[in-house]
Coordinates of C-alpha atoms in Angstrom, one line a residue:
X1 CA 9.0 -20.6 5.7
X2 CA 5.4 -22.0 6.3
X3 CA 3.0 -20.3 8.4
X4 CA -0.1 -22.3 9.8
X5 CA -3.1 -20.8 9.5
X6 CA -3.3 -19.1 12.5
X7 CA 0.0 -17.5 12.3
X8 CA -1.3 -16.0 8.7
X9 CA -4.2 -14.4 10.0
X10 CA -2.4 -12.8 13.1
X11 CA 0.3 -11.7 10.3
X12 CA -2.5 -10.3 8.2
X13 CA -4.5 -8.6 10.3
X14 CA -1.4 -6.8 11.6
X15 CA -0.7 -5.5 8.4
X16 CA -4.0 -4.6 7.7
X17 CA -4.0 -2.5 11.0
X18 CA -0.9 -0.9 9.9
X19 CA -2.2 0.0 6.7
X20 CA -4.7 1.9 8.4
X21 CA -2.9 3.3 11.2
X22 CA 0.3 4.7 8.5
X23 CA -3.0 6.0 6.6
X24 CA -4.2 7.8 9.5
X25 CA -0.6 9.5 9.6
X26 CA -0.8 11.2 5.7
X27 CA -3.4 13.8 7.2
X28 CA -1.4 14.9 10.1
X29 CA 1.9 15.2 8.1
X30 CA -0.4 17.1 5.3
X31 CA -1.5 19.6 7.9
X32 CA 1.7 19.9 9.5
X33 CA 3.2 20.8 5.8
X34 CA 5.4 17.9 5.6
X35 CA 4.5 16.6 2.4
X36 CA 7.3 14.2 2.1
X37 CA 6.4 12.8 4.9
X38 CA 3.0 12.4 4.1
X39 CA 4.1 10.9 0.7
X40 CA 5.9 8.3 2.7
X41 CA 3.4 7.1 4.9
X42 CA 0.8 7.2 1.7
X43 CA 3.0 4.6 0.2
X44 CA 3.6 2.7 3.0
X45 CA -0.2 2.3 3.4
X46 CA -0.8 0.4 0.4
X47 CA 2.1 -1.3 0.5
X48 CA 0.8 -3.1 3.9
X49 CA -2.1 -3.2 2.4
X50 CA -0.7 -5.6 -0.4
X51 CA 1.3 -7.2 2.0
X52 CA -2.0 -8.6 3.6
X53 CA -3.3 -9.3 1.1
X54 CA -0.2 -11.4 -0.6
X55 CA 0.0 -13.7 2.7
X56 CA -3.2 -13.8 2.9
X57 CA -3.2 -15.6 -0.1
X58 CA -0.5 -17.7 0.8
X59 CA 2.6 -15.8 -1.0
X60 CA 5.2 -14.6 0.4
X61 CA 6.8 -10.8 0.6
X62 CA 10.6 -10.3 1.2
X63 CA 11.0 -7.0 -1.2
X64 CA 9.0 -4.3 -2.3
X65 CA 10.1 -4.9 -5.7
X66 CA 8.6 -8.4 -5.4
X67 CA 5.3 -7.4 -3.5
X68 CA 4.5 -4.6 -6.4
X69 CA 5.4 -7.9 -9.1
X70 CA 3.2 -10.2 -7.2
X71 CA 0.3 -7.8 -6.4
X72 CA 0.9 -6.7 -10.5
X73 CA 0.7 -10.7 -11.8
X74 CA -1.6 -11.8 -9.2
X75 CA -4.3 -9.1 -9.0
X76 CA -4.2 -6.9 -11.6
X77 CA -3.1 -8.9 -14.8
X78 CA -6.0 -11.1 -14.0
X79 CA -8.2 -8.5 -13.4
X80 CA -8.8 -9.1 -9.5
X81 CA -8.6 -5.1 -9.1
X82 CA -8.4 -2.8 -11.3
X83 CA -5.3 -1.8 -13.2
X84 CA -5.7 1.7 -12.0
X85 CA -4.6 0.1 -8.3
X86 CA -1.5 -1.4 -10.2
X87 CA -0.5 2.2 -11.4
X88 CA -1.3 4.2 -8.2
X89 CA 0.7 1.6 -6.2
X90 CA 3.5 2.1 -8.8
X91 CA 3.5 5.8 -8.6
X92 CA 3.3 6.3 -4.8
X93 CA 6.6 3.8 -4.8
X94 CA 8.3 6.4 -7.0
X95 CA 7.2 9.3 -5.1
X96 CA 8.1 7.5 -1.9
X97 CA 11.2 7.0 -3.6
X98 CA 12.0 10.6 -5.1
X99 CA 10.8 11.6 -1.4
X100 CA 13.3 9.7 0.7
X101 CA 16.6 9.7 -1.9
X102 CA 16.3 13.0 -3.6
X103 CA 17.5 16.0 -2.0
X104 CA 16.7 18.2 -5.1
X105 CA 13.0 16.6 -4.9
X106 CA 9.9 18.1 -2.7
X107 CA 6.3 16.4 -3.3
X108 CA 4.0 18.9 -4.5
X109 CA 0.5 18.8 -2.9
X110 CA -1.4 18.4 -5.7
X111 CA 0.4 15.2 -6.0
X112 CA -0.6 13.9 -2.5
X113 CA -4.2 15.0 -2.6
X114 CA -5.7 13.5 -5.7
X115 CA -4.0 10.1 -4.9
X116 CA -5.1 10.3 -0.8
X117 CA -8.9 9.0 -2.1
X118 CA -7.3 6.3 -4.4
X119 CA -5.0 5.1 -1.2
X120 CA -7.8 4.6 1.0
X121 CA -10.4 3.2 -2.0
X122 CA -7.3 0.5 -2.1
X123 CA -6.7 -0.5 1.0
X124 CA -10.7 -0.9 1.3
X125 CA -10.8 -3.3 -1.5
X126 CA -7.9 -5.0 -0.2
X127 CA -9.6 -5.4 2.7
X128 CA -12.5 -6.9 1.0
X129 CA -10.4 -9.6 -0.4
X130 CA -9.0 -10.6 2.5
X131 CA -12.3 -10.7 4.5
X132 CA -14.5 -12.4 1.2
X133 CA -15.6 -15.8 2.0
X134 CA -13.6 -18.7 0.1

C-alpha cells in the first residue's frame, strides 16, 4: 500500500502523539502499583515511537517482530541511534511480553524505573528524526 505524502505525515504524527500519550500512562499505572501495566504502556511507547519513525521513512510496519528488525537494520546497525536504543527497545518487548503471557511473572520496579528515562530519551530522539530537515 502507498501512502501519499500527506497521508504519511497524518499517520506519523498520530503515532507520535500516541507515543507520548501511552508514555504519559507509565506514571499513573506506577503510582497506582500496577507495574505490569505500566511495563505495557512503556513498551508500547517506543514501539509507536519506531513506528513513526519507520513510515516516516517510507517503510512499512505490519508486526512488532518486523518493526524491532527494521528499527534494528535501519537505525541502529548503521549507527543512526545508538545501540543502547536497540537493546532497551528489545528488552521492554520481553518484559511487555513476560507481563502480558506469564502468569508466574510480576515486573519488579526497579525494572520499570531505570528504563522510564531511557523510554522518554527515545522517543525524543525519534522525534528528532522525524522532524530533522531532509
Amino acid at each position: 500500500m502507498s501512502l501519499s505524502n500527506e497521508e504519511r505525515q497524518t499517520i506519523v504524527s498520530l503515532e507520535l502523539k500516541k507515543a507520548r500519550e501511552t508514555y504519559e500512562e507509565i506514571k499513573v499505572l506506577m503510582d497506582a502499583k500496577r507495574l505490569n501495566g505500566a511495563a505495557n504502556r512503556m513498551y508500547y511507547s517506543v514501539f509507536h515511537a519506531v513506528c513513526a519513525l519507520l513510515i516516516n521513512d517510507g517503510y512499512q510496519v505490519n508486526t512488532h517482530r518486523g518493526s524491532h528488525a527494521l528499527f534494528n537494520q535501519q537505525y541502529i546497525k548503521t549507527g543512526i541511534l545508538p545501540k543502547e536504543y536497540g537493546q532497551l527497545y528489545n528488552q521492554l518487548q520481553t518484559m511487555r511480553e513476560e507481563s502480558d503471557y506469564n502468569c508466574a511473572y510480576d515486573v519488579e520496579i526497579d525494572e520499570l524505573q531505570q528504563r522510564i528515562e531511557p523510554a522518554r530519551m527515545l522517543i525524543e530522539e525519534v522525534e528528532k528524526l522525524i522532524n530533522k530537515p531532509r
